[in-house]
């Protein structure tokens, strides 16, 4: 296989009127992490990882009939709006020639970095290796391990704790059988693998 420049690697091939990577280009770039950017304001509205022509498949999905009350429609609606104005989504490949595990880490970092994305879920490893202050990391890696001597329920509040107090976060939305509930002595609020609060449920 001949050597090619980065620009040549990421050059798009027009196939049946659509922008696509050729098979040769897809093979060379491997796994990659990409951003979808609104050409009207330069805003990144979606971050993803993939291989082959994954980066272009969202535009195909936007042509499918809109599903009412579907969270995924936030992304597809944005793409439709862009198309209706006669424009095309800008596709940026942030990193390429990655293995899948590394691509997942890069994707998660970009999801944390860009606000107001239409991504439905946070990136992989966000709970364990996501954005944290230096003080939070010190607490996390210097914290003593818990010696459980009671029956506890662990509730992750990584996202909800930033929107409400810990008390409301642990009772915000979770499902548990009545039988199991009777055995629980304490409820622990967990954020980035640290216990940040503890509660006793009265009812």
mmCIF file of C-alpha atoms in Angstrom:
data_model
loop_
_atom_site.group_PDB
_atom_site.id
_atom_site.type_symbol
_atom_site.label_atom_id
_atom_site.label_comp_id
_atom_site.label_asym_id
_atom_site.label_seq_id
_atom_site.Cartn_x
_atom_site.Cartn_y
_atom_site.Cartn_z
ATOM 1 C CA UNK A 1 0.000 0.000 0.000
ATOM 2 C CA UNK A 2 1.467 3.352 -0.980
ATOM 3 C CA UNK A 3 2.016 6.163 1.502
ATOM 4 C CA UNK A 4 -0.475 9.027 1.338
ATOM 5 C CA UNK A 5 -0.791 12.314 3.172
ATOM 6 C CA UNK A 6 -3.296 12.921 5.966
ATOM 7 C CA UNK A 7 -5.263 15.196 3.635
ATOM 8 C CA UNK A 8 -5.413 12.469 1.035
ATOM 9 C CA UNK A 9 -6.457 9.887 3.621
ATOM 10 C CA UNK A 10 -9.416 12.006 4.658
ATOM 11 C CA UNK A 11 -10.368 13.006 1.134
ATOM 12 C CA UNK A 12 -13.962 12.161 0.356
ATOM 13 C CA UNK A 13 -14.973 10.067 -2.590
ATOM 14 C CA UNK A 14 -18.260 10.881 -4.308
ATOM 15 C CA UNK A 15 -20.325 7.722 -4.666
ATOM 16 C CA UNK A 16 -23.765 8.013 -6.263
ATOM 17 C CA UNK A 17 -23.952 11.692 -5.444
ATOM 18 C CA UNK A 18 -23.071 11.332 -1.759
ATOM 19 C CA UNK A 19 -19.864 12.057 0.092
ATOM 20 C CA UNK A 20 -18.328 8.786 1.206
ATOM 21 C CA UNK A 21 -14.977 7.238 2.067
ATOM 22 C CA UNK A 22 -13.754 4.729 -0.472
ATOM 23 C CA UNK A 23 -12.970 1.207 0.767
ATOM 24 C CA UNK A 24 -9.261 1.981 0.480
ATOM 25 C CA UNK A 25 -9.560 5.138 2.578
ATOM 26 C CA UNK A 26 -11.747 3.364 5.151
ATOM 27 C CA UNK A 27 -9.148 0.627 5.542
ATOM 28 C CA UNK A 28 -6.350 3.117 6.080
ATOM 29 C CA UNK A 29 -8.038 5.359 8.640
ATOM 30 C CA UNK A 30 -9.411 2.520 10.799
ATOM 31 C CA UNK A 31 -11.431 3.542 13.844
ATOM 32 C CA UNK A 32 -11.942 7.282 14.185
ATOM 33 C CA UNK A 33 -13.730 9.857 16.324
ATOM 34 C CA UNK A 34 -15.785 12.509 14.571
ATOM 35 C CA UNK A 35 -17.830 15.638 15.149
ATOM 36 C CA UNK A 36 -20.943 16.771 13.302
ATOM 37 C CA UNK A 37 -20.924 20.553 12.969
ATOM 38 C CA UNK A 38 -23.753 22.911 12.054
ATOM 39 C CA UNK A 39 -22.459 25.048 9.130
ATOM 40 C CA UNK A 40 -24.818 27.878 10.095
ATOM 41 C CA UNK A 41 -23.057 28.693 13.361
ATOM 42 C CA UNK A 42 -20.044 26.381 13.601
ATOM 43 C CA UNK A 43 -21.530 24.557 16.605
ATOM 44 C CA UNK A 44 -20.612 20.945 17.247
ATOM 45 C CA UNK A 45 -23.903 19.140 17.913
ATOM 46 C CA UNK A 46 -22.864 15.482 17.900
ATOM 47 C CA UNK A 47 -19.751 13.444 18.704
ATOM 48 C CA UNK A 48 -19.301 9.811 17.740
ATOM 49 C CA UNK A 49 -16.829 7.078 16.960
ATOM 50 C CA UNK A 50 -16.870 4.600 14.134
ATOM 51 C CA UNK A 51 -15.189 3.132 11.102
ATOM 52 C CA UNK A 52 -15.953 2.980 7.423
ATOM 53 C CA UNK A 53 -18.690 5.463 6.536
ATOM 54 C CA UNK A 54 -20.312 5.690 9.962
ATOM 55 C CA UNK A 55 -19.760 9.465 10.069
ATOM 56 C CA UNK A 56 -22.034 9.941 7.050
ATOM 57 C CA UNK A 57 -24.838 7.562 8.064
ATOM 58 C CA UNK A 58 -26.606 10.117 10.270
ATOM 59 C CA UNK A 59 -27.658 12.063 7.198
ATOM 60 C CA UNK A 60 -29.261 8.890 5.860
ATOM 61 C CA UNK A 61 -31.129 8.434 9.149
ATOM 62 C CA UNK A 62 -32.396 12.007 8.949
ATOM 63 C CA UNK A 63 -34.284 11.096 5.795
ATOM 64 C CA UNK A 64 -36.307 8.483 7.656
ATOM 65 C CA UNK A 65 -39.733 9.540 8.909
ATOM 66 C CA UNK A 66 -39.425 11.445 12.191
ATOM 67 C CA UNK A 67 -40.388 9.478 15.295
ATOM 68 C CA UNK A 68 -42.441 11.613 17.663
ATOM 69 C CA UNK A 69 -41.151 11.957 21.233
ATOM 70 C CA UNK A 70 -37.932 10.140 20.363
ATOM 71 C CA UNK A 71 -34.746 11.406 21.991
ATOM 72 C CA UNK A 72 -32.718 10.508 18.924
ATOM 73 C CA UNK A 73 -34.760 13.007 16.905
ATOM 74 C CA UNK A 74 -32.824 15.884 18.514
ATOM 75 C CA UNK A 75 -29.848 14.976 16.356
ATOM 76 C CA UNK A 76 -31.890 14.065 13.291
ATOM 77 C CA UNK A 77 -34.033 17.192 13.561
ATOM 78 C CA UNK A 78 -30.883 19.322 13.555
ATOM 79 C CA UNK A 79 -29.679 17.581 10.408
ATOM 80 C CA UNK A 80 -33.072 18.022 8.724
ATOM 81 C CA UNK A 81 -33.058 21.743 9.547
ATOM 82 C CA UNK A 82 -29.645 22.093 7.942
ATOM 83 C CA UNK A 83 -30.770 20.198 4.832
ATOM 84 C CA UNK A 84 -33.939 22.284 4.541
ATOM 85 C CA UNK A 85 -31.788 25.392 4.235
ATOM 86 C CA UNK A 86 -29.914 23.819 1.335
ATOM 87 C CA UNK A 87 -26.787 23.182 3.396
ATOM 88 C CA UNK A 88 -24.847 20.083 4.428
ATOM 89 C CA UNK A 89 -23.531 19.018 7.799
ATOM 90 C CA UNK A 90 -19.783 19.543 8.208
ATOM 91 C CA UNK A 91 -17.977 16.340 9.155
ATOM 92 C CA UNK A 92 -14.726 16.570 11.119
ATOM 93 C CA UNK A 93 -12.562 13.562 11.869
ATOM 94 C CA UNK A 94 -10.897 14.427 15.169
ATOM 95 C CA UNK A 95 -8.584 11.405 15.445
ATOM 96 C CA UNK A 96 -8.121 8.407 13.190
ATOM 97 C CA UNK A 97 -5.985 5.257 12.955
ATOM 98 C CA UNK A 98 -7.199 4.290 16.423
ATOM 99 C CA UNK A 99 -8.010 0.947 17.974
ATOM 100 C CA UNK A 100 -11.574 0.666 19.243
ATOM 101 C CA UNK A 101 -10.728 1.050 22.948
ATOM 102 C CA UNK A 102 -8.769 4.247 22.327
ATOM 103 C CA UNK A 103 -11.550 5.587 20.102
ATOM 104 C CA UNK A 104 -14.026 5.107 22.960
ATOM 105 C CA UNK A 105 -11.808 7.136 25.298
ATOM 106 C CA UNK A 106 -11.354 9.959 22.769
ATOM 107 C CA UNK A 107 -15.087 9.995 22.057
ATOM 108 C CA UNK A 108 -15.895 10.251 25.772
ATOM 109 C CA UNK A 109 -13.409 13.103 26.241
ATOM 110 C CA UNK A 110 -14.964 15.089 23.401
ATOM 111 C CA UNK A 111 -18.489 14.484 24.685
ATOM 112 C CA UNK A 112 -17.379 15.970 28.001
ATOM 113 C CA UNK A 113 -15.710 18.910 26.248
ATOM 114 C CA UNK A 114 -18.568 20.069 24.022
ATOM 115 C CA UNK A 115 -21.724 21.451 25.697
ATOM 116 C CA UNK A 116 -25.253 21.125 24.319
ATOM 117 C CA UNK A 117 -24.629 17.976 22.298
ATOM 118 C CA UNK A 118 -27.531 15.911 20.981
ATOM 119 C CA UNK A 119 -25.856 12.676 22.147
ATOM 120 C CA UNK A 120 -28.309 10.594 24.139
ATOM 121 C CA UNK A 121 -25.756 8.984 26.471
ATOM 122 C CA UNK A 122 -22.451 10.008 27.995
ATOM 123 C CA UNK A 123 -19.266 8.506 26.619
ATOM 124 C CA UNK A 124 -17.739 5.230 27.769
ATOM 125 C CA UNK A 125 -15.688 5.392 30.993
ATOM 126 C CA UNK A 126 -17.235 8.768 31.899
ATOM 127 C CA UNK A 127 -18.189 7.539 35.363
ATOM 128 C CA UNK A 128 -14.714 6.194 36.142
ATOM 129 C CA UNK A 129 -12.399 8.395 34.089
ATOM 130 C CA UNK A 130 -14.497 11.408 33.183
ATOM 131 C CA UNK A 131 -13.993 15.117 33.835
ATOM 132 C CA UNK A 132 -12.828 15.793 37.398
ATOM 133 C CA UNK A 133 -11.002 18.544 39.215
ATOM 134 C CA UNK A 134 -7.568 17.843 40.663
ATOM 135 C CA UNK A 135 -9.119 17.906 44.140
ATOM 136 C CA UNK A 136 -11.706 15.312 43.124
ATOM 137 C CA UNK A 137 -8.971 13.039 41.785
ATOM 138 C CA UNK A 138 -6.996 13.390 45.016
ATOM 139 C CA UNK A 139 -10.081 12.456 46.997
ATOM 140 C CA UNK A 140 -10.874 9.546 44.711
ATOM 141 C CA UNK A 141 -7.454 7.933 44.727
ATOM 142 C CA UNK A 142 -6.599 8.672 48.351
ATOM 143 C CA UNK A 143 -9.970 7.690 49.754
ATOM 144 C CA UNK A 144 -10.025 4.603 52.007
ATOM 145 C CA UNK A 145 -11.892 1.557 50.768
ATOM 146 C CA UNK A 146 -15.288 0.940 52.322
ATOM 147 C CA UNK A 147 -15.540 -1.952 54.765
ATOM 148 C CA UNK A 148 -19.209 -2.802 54.338
ATOM 149 C CA UNK A 149 -20.850 -3.983 57.535
ATOM 150 C CA UNK A 150 -24.412 -3.082 56.613
ATOM 151 C CA UNK A 151 -26.791 -3.798 53.785
ATOM 152 C CA UNK A 152 -26.622 -0.769 51.517
ATOM 153 C CA UNK A 153 -27.990 0.480 48.231
ATOM 154 C CA UNK A 154 -25.454 2.308 46.044
ATOM 155 C CA UNK A 155 -26.925 4.976 43.784
ATOM 156 C CA UNK A 156 -24.781 6.715 41.164
ATOM 157 C CA UNK A 157 -25.604 10.429 41.040
ATOM 158 C CA UNK A 158 -22.860 11.532 38.643
ATOM 159 C CA UNK A 159 -25.247 13.571 36.506
ATOM 160 C CA UNK A 160 -28.167 14.414 38.786
ATOM 161 C CA UNK A 161 -26.006 15.716 41.652
ATOM 162 C CA UNK A 162 -24.958 18.656 39.478
ATOM 163 C CA UNK A 163 -28.607 19.632 38.985
ATOM 164 C CA UNK A 164 -29.953 19.174 42.535
ATOM 165 C CA UNK A 165 -28.849 18.485 46.102
ATOM 166 C CA UNK A 166 -27.710 15.003 47.097
ATOM 167 C CA UNK A 167 -30.938 14.219 48.944
ATOM 168 C CA UNK A 168 -33.091 14.907 45.890
ATOM 169 C CA UNK A 169 -30.570 13.179 43.621
ATOM 170 C CA UNK A 170 -30.759 9.834 45.439
ATOM 171 C CA UNK A 171 -34.569 9.841 45.426
ATOM 172 C CA UNK A 172 -34.889 11.247 41.925
ATOM 173 C CA UNK A 173 -35.630 8.126 39.858
ATOM 174 C CA UNK A 174 -34.775 4.518 40.598
ATOM 175 C CA UNK A 175 -36.546 1.185 40.639
ATOM 176 C CA UNK A 176 -36.307 -1.452 43.354
ATOM 177 C CA UNK A 177 -38.423 -4.414 44.410
ATOM 178 C CA UNK A 178 -40.392 -4.054 47.620
ATOM 179 C CA UNK A 179 -38.815 -7.190 49.048
ATOM 180 C CA UNK A 180 -35.271 -5.988 48.494
ATOM 181 C CA UNK A 181 -36.171 -2.580 49.872
ATOM 182 C CA UNK A 182 -36.993 -4.141 53.251
ATOM 183 C CA UNK A 183 -33.409 -5.407 53.620
ATOM 184 C CA UNK A 184 -31.630 -2.081 52.973
ATOM 185 C CA UNK A 185 -30.207 -0.225 55.962
ATOM 186 C CA UNK A 186 -28.444 2.696 54.270
ATOM 187 C CA UNK A 187 -28.527 4.435 50.910
ATOM 188 C CA UNK A 188 -25.203 5.774 49.647
ATOM 189 C CA UNK A 189 -24.885 8.481 47.005
ATOM 190 C CA UNK A 190 -21.933 7.687 44.719
ATOM 191 C CA UNK A 191 -20.200 10.192 42.452
ATOM 192 C CA UNK A 192 -17.087 9.272 40.467
ATOM 193 C CA UNK A 193 -16.652 6.177 42.650
ATOM 194 C CA UNK A 194 -16.749 8.186 45.903
ATOM 195 C CA UNK A 195 -19.406 8.083 48.594
ATOM 196 C CA UNK A 196 -20.539 11.705 48.871
ATOM 197 C CA UNK A 197 -23.554 11.236 51.140
ATOM 198 C CA UNK A 198 -25.463 8.630 53.150
ATOM 199 C CA UNK A 199 -29.137 8.328 54.036
ATOM 200 C CA UNK A 200 -31.589 6.169 55.944
ATOM 201 C CA UNK A 201 -34.896 5.684 54.150
ATOM 202 C CA UNK A 202 -37.881 6.189 56.438
ATOM 203 C CA UNK A 203 -40.342 5.217 53.738
#
